[in-house]
mmCIF file of C-alpha atoms in Angstrom:
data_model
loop_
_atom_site.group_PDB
_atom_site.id
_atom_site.type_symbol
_atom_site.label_atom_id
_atom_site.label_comp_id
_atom_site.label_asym_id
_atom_site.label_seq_id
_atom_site.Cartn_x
_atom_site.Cartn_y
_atom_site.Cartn_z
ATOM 1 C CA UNK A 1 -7.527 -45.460 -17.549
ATOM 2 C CA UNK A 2 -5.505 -44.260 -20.341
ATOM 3 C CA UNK A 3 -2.498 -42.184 -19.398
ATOM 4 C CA UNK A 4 -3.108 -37.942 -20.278
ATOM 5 C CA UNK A 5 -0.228 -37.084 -22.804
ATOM 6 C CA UNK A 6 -1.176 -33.494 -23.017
ATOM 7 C CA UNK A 7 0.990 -30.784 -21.142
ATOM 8 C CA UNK A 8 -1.492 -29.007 -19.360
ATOM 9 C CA UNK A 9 -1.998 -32.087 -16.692
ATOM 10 C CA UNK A 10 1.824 -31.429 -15.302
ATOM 11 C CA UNK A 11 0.418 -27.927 -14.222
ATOM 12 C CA UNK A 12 -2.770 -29.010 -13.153
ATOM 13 C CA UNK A 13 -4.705 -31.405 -10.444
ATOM 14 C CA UNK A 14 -8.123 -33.132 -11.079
ATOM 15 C CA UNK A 15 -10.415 -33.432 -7.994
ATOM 16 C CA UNK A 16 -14.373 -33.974 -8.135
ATOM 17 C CA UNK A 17 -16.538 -31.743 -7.126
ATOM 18 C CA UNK A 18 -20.264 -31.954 -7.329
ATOM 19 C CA UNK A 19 -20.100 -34.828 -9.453
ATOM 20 C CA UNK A 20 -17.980 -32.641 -11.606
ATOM 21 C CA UNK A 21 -14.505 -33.064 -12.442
ATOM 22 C CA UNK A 22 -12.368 -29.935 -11.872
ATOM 23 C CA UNK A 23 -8.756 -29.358 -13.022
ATOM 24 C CA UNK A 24 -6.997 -26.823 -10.384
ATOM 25 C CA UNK A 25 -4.050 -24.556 -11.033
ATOM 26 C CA UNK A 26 -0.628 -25.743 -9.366
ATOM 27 C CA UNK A 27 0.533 -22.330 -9.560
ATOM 28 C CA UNK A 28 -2.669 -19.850 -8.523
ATOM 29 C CA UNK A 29 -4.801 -22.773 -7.090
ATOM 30 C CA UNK A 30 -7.363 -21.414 -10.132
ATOM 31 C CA UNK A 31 -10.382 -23.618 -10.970
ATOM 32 C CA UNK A 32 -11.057 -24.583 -14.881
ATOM 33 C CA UNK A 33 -13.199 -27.244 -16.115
ATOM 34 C CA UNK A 34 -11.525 -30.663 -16.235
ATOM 35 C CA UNK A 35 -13.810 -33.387 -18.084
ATOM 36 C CA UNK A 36 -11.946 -35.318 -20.480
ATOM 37 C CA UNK A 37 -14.721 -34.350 -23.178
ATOM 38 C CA UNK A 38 -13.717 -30.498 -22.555
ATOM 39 C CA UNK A 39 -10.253 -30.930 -23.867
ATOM 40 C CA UNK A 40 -7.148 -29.131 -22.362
ATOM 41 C CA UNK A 41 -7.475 -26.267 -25.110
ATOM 42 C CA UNK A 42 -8.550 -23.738 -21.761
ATOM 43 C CA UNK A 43 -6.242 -25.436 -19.610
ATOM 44 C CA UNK A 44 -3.285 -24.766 -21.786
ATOM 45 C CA UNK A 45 -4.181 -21.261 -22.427
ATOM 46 C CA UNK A 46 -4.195 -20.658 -18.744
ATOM 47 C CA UNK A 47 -0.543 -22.341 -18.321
ATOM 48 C CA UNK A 48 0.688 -19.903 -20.938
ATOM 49 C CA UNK A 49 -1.274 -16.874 -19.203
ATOM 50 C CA UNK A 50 -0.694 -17.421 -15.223
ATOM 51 C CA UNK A 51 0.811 -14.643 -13.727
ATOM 52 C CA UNK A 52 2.859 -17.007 -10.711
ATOM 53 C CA UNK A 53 3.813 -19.388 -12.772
ATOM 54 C CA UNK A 54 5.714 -16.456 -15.200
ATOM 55 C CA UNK A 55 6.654 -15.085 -12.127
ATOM 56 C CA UNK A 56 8.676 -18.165 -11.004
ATOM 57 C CA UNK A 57 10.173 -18.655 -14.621
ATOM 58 C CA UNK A 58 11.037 -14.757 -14.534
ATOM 59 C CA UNK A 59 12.710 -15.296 -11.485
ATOM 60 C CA UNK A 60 14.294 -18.665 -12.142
ATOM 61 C CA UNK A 61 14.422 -19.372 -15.726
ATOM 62 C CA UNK A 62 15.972 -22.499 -15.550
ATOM 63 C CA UNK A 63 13.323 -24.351 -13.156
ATOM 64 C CA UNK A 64 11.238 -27.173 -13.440
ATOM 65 C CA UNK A 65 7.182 -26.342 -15.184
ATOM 66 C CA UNK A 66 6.149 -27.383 -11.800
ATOM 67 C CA UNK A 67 5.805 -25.973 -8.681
ATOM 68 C CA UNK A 68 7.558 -28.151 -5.322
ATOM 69 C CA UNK A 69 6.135 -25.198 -2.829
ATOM 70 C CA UNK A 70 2.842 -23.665 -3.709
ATOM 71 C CA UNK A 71 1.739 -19.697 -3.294
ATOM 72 C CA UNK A 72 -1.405 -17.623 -2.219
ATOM 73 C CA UNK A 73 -0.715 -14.250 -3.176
ATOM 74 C CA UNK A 74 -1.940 -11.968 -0.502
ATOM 75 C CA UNK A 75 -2.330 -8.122 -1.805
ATOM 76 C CA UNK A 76 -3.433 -6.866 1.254
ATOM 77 C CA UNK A 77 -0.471 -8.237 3.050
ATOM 78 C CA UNK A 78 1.965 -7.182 0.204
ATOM 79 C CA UNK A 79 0.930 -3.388 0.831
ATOM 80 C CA UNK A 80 1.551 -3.415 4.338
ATOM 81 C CA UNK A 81 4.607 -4.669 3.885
ATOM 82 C CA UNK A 82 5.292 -1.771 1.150
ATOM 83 C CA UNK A 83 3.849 0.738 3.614
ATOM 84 C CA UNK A 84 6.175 -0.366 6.453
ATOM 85 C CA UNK A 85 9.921 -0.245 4.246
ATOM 86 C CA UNK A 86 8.464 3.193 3.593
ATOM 87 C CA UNK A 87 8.295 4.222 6.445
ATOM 88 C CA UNK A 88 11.406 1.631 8.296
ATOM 89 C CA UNK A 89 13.643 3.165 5.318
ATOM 90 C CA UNK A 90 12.580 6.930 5.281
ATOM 91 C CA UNK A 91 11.829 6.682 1.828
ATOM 92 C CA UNK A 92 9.970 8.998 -0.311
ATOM 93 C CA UNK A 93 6.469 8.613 -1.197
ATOM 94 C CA UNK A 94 6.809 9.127 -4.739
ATOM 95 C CA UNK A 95 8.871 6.072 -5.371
ATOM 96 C CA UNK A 96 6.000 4.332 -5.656
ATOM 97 C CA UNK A 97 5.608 6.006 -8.957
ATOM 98 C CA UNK A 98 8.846 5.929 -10.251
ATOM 99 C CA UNK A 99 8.979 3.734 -13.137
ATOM 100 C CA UNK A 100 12.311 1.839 -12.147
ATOM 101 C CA UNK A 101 10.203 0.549 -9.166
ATOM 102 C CA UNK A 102 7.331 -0.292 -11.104
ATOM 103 C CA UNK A 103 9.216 -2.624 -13.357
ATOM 104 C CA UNK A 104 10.723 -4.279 -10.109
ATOM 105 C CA UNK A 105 7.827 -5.089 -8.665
ATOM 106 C CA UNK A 106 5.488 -6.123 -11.614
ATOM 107 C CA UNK A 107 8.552 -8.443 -12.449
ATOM 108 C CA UNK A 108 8.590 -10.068 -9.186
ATOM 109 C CA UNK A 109 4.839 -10.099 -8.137
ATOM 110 C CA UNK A 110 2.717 -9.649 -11.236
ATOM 111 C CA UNK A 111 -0.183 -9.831 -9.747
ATOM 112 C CA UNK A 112 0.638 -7.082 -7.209
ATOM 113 C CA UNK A 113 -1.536 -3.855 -8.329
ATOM 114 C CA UNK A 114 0.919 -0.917 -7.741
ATOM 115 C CA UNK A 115 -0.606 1.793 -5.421
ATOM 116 C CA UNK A 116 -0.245 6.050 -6.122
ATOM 117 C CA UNK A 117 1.342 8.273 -3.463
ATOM 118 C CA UNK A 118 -1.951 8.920 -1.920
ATOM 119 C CA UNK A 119 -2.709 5.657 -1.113
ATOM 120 C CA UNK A 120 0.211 5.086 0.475
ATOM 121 C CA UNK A 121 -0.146 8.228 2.822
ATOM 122 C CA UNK A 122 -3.369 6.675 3.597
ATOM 123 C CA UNK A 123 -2.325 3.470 4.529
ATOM 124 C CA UNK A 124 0.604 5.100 6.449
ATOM 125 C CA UNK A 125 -2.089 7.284 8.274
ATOM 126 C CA UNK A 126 -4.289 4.086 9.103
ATOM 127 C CA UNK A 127 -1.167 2.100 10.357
ATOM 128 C CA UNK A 128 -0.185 5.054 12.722
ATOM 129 C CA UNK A 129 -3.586 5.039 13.902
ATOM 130 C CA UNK A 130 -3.242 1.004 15.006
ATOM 131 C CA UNK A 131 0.131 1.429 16.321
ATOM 132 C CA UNK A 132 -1.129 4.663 18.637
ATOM 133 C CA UNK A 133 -4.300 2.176 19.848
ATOM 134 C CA UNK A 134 -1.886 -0.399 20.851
ATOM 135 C CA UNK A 135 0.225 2.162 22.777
ATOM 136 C CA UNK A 136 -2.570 3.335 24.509
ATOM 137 C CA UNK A 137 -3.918 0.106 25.160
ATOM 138 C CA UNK A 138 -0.553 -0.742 26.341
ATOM 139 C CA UNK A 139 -0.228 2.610 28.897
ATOM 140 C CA UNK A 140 -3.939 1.635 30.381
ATOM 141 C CA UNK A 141 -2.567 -1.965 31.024
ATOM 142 C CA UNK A 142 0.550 -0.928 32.588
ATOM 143 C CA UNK A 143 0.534 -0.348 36.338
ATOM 144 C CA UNK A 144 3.820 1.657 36.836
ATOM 145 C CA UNK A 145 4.621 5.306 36.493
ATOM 146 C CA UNK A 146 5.412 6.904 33.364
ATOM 147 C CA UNK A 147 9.001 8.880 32.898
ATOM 148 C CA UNK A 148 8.965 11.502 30.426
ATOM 149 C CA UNK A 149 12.351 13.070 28.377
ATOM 150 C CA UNK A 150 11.635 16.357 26.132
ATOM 151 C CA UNK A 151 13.911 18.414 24.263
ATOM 152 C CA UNK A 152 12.902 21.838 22.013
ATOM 153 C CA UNK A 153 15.267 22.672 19.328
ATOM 154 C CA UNK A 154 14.940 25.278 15.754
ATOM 155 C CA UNK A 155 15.600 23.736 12.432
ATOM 156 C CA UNK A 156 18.585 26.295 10.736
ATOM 157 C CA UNK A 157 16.659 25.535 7.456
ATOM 158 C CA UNK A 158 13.279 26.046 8.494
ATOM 159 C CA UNK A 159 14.156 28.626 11.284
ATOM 160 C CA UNK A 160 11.235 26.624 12.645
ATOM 161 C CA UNK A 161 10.965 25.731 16.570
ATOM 162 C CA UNK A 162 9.921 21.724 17.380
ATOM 163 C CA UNK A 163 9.087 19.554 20.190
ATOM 164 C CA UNK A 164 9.646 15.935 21.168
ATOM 165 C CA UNK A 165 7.704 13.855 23.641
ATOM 166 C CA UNK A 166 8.744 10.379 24.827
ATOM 167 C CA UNK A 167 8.214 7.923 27.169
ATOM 168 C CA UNK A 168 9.805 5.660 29.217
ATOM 169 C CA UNK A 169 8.157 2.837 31.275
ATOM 170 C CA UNK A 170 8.522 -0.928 32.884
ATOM 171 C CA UNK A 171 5.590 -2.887 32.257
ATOM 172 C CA UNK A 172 4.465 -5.622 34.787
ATOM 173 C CA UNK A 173 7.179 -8.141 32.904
ATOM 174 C CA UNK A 174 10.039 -5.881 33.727
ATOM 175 C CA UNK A 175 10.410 -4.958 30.093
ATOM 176 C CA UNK A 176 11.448 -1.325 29.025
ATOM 177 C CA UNK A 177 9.349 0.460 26.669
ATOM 178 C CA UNK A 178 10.452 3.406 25.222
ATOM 179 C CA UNK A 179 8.130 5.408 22.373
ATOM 180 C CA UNK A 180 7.816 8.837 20.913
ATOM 181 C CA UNK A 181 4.401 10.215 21.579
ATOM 182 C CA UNK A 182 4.790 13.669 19.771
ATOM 183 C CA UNK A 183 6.423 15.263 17.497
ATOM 184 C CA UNK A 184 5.379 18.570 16.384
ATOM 185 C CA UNK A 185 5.674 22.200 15.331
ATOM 186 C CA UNK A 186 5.618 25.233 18.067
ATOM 187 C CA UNK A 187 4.613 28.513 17.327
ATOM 188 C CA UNK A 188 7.011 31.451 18.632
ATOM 189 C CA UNK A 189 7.634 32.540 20.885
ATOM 190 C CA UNK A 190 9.037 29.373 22.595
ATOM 191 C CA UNK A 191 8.394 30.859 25.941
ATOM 192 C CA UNK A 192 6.982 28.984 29.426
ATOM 193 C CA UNK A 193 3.212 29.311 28.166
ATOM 194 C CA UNK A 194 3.768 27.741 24.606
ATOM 195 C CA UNK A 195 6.269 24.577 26.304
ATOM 196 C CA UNK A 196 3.216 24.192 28.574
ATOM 197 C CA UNK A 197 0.374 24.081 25.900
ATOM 198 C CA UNK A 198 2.881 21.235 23.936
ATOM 199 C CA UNK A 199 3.807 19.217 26.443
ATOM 200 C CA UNK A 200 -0.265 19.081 28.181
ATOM 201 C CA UNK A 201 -1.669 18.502 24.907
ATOM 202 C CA UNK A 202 0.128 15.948 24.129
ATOM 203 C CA UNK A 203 -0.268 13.875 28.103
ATOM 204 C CA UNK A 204 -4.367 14.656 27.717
ATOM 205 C CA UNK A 205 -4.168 13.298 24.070
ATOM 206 C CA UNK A 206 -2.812 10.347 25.631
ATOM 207 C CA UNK A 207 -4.638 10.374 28.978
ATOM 208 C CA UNK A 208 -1.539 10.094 30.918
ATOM 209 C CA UNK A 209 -1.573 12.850 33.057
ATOM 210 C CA UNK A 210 -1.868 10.603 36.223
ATOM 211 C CA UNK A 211 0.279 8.512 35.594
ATOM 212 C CA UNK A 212 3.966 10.896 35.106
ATOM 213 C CA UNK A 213 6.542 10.334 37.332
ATOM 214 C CA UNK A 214 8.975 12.654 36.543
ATOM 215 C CA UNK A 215 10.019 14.897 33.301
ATOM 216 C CA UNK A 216 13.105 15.665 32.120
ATOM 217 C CA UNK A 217 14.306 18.964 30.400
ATOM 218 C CA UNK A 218 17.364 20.977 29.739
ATOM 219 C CA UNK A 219 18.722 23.419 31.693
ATOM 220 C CA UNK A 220 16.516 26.588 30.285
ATOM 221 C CA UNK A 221 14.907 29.244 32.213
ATOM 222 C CA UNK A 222 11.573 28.614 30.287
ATOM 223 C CA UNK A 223 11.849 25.164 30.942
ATOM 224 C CA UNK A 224 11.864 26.057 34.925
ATOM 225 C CA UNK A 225 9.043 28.238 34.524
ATOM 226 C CA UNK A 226 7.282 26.085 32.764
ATOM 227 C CA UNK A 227 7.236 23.165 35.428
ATOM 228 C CA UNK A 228 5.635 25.506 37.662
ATOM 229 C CA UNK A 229 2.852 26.387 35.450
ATOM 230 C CA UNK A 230 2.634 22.292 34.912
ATOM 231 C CA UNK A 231 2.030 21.483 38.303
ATOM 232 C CA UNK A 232 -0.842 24.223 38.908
ATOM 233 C CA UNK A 233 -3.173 22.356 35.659
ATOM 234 C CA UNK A 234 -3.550 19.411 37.497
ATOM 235 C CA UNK A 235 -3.621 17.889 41.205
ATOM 236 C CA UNK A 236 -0.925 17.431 43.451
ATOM 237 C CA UNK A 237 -1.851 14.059 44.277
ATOM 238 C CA UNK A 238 -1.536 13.180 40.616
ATOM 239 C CA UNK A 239 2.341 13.089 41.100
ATOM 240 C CA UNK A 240 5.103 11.721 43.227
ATOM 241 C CA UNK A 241 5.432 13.473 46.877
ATOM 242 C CA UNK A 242 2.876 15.938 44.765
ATOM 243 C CA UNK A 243 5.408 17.012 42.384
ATOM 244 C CA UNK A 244 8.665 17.454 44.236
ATOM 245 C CA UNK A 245 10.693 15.046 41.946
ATOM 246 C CA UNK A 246 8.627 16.073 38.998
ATOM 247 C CA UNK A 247 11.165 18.151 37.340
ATOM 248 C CA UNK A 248 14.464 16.447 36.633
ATOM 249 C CA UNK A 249 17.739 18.237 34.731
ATOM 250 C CA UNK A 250 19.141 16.682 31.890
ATOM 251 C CA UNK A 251 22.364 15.059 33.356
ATOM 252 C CA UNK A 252 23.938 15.946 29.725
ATOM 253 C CA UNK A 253 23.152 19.452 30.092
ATOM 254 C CA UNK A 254 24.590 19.235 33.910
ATOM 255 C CA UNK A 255 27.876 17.566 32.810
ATOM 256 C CA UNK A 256 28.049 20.190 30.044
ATOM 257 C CA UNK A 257 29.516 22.716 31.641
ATOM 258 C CA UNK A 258 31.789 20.877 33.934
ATOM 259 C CA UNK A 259 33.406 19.647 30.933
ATOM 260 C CA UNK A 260 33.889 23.305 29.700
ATOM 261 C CA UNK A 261 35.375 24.568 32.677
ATOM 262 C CA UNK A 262 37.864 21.658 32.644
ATOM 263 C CA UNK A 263 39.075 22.274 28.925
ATOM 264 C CA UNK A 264 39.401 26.349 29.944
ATOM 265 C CA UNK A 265 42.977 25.132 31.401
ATOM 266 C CA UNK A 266 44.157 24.189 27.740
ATOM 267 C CA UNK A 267 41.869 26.863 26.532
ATOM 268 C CA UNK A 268 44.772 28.417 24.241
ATOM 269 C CA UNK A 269 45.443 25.301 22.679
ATOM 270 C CA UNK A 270 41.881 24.404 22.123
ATOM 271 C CA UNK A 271 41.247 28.047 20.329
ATOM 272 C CA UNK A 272 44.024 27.352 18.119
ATOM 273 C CA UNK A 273 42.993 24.020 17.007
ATOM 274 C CA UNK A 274 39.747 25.169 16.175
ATOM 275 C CA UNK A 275 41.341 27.863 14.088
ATOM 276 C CA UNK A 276 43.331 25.402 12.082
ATOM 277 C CA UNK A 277 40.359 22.985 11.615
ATOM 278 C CA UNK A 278 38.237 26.312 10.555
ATOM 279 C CA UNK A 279 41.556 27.282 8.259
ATOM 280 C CA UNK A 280 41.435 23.447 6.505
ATOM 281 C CA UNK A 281 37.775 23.074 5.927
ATOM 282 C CA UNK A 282 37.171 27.363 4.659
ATOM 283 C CA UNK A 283 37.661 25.694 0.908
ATOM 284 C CA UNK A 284 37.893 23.201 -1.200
ATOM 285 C CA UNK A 285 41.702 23.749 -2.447
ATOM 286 C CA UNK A 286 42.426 24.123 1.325
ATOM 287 C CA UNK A 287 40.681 20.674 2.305
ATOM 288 C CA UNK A 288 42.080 18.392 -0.936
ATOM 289 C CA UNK A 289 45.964 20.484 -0.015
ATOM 290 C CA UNK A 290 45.520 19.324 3.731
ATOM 291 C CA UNK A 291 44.714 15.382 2.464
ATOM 292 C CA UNK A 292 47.420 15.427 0.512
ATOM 293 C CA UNK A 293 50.111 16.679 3.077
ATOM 294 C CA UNK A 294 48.783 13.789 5.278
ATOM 295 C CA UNK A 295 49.336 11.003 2.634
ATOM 296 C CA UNK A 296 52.674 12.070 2.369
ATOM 297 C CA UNK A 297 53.205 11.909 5.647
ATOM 298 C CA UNK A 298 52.099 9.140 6.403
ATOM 299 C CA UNK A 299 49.900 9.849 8.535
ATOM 300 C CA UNK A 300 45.988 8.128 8.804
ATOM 301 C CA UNK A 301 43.093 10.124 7.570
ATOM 302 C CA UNK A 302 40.176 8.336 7.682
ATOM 303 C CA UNK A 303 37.508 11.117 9.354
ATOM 304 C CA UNK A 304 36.563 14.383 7.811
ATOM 305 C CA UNK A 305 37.703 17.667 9.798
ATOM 306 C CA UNK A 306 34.993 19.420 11.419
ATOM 307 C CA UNK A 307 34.835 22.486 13.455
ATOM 308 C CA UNK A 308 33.849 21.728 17.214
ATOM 309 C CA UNK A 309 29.956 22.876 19.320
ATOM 310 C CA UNK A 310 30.489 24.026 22.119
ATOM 311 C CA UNK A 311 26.990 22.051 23.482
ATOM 312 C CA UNK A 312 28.382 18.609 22.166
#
């Protein structure tokens, strides 16, 4: 056979189909016609117009026309991955519609269609609803008792009270699993009743109310009466020695105050430490004057000042 001289045949593959000659894309695997009475007219259109191949000359503009390693694009698989370094890297939604980002991407993946902030909430709401299945799945399979840790604290911006559920388990491997089951807003007042309604909505949402072996809270009053209340919504026999190790104090909280009883012998000094770190950081002028007198002295300042809590 005579040797092809046109182009278009270092970007493309002939295979028979049918009876029919086809010429396939090296780049996007795309079917033309390939007869040699057809011409390569289509076929070097194509070359000129295929979105991987301008991809990979985009990328590397100094590479060979053809491909060593060939590509299947995969859009549903590229917005997954999208939806999870949203949500890995905490960042906002909208940057999806910033314009810098659209260049990126239709630079790197042409064929990727960019998505709105919508969709994205919507595909961050559908993969939180697989990841909870699996979690459940995975607290049905397991044959061991479930810990629970939960703390309550108000956001000073939002003057807002929330709640956090997790879990701790061993599965039947030995392996320690460890996953936030709630997260959410409570209404004042943050009394025993309202701790109660969060933390048994959230073990019948997850239909592990048999299975708790203990929970741990901080040393609060409402906390204590709210343990009480827990144990008269569902059976004793639901929990360990029917509920006599239910209630565990948060060894933090418990150290806490041995720690401040310790530092009341240095008290004084402690008091006027904290007065000269409150003196350093009051302004600006104070701060860059106190960063100063440490450079000529010498002396290593590589943390910012910060006035002490008494709870940390």
């Amino acid at each position: 056979m005579r040797k092809r001289t046109s182009r278009a045949w270092d970007h493309f593959t002939r295979q028979k189909i049918d009876g029919k000659i086809k010429a396939f894309c090296k780049y996007c695997e795309r079917k033309l016609v390939g007869e040699s009475s057809s011409g390569t007219r289509d076929l070097n259109s194509h070359i000129d117009r295929c979105p991987i191949r301008r991809a990979q000359l985009a990328a590397n503009p100094s590479a060979t026309a053809s491909p060593s390693v060939s590509f299947n694009f995969d859009p549903d698989l590229a917005r997954i991955k999208l939806t999870q370094k949203i949500v890995k890297h905490e960042y906002p939604l909208s940057m999806v519609e910033h314009s810098g980002f659209i260049e990126y991407s239709s630079t790197s993946c042409p064929m990727f269609q960019m998505v709105s902030r919508n969709t994205v909430r919507s595909d961050i709401m559908k993969m939180y609803k697989t990841e909870k299945e699996k979690c459940r799945q995975n607290f049905e399979k397991s044959r061991s008792r479930i810990a629970i840790t939960s703390d309550m604290w108000t956001a000073n911006h939002q003057k807002r009270g929330y709640m956090a559920v997790k879990t701790h388990f061993i599965d039947d491997s030995w392996n320690l699993h460890s996953q936030i089951l709630s997260f959410k807003y409570v209404p004042c007042p943050h009394d025993a009743p309202a701790l109660l309604e969060a933390i048994r909505s959230c073990l019948n949402d997850w239909k592990i109310e048999d299975k708790i072996s203990t929970v741990t809270l901080d040393n609060c009053t409402a906390n204590d009466a709210m343990i009480d209340l827990l144990k008269g919504q569902f059976e004793p026999d639901n929990f360990i020695l029917k509920g006599k190790l239910l209630h565990v104090c948060c060894c933090t909280h418990n150290l806490n105050p041995i720690v401040k009883e310790g530092l009341s012998v240095i008290g004084d000094s402690v008091d006027k430490i904290g007065d000269s770190v409150a003196y350093w950081s009051g302004t600006p002028k104070r701060h860059e004057k106190f960063e100063d007198t440490t450079c000529q002295l010498g002396v290593p300042y590589t943390k910012k000042i910060s006035v002490d809590c008494v709870m940390r």
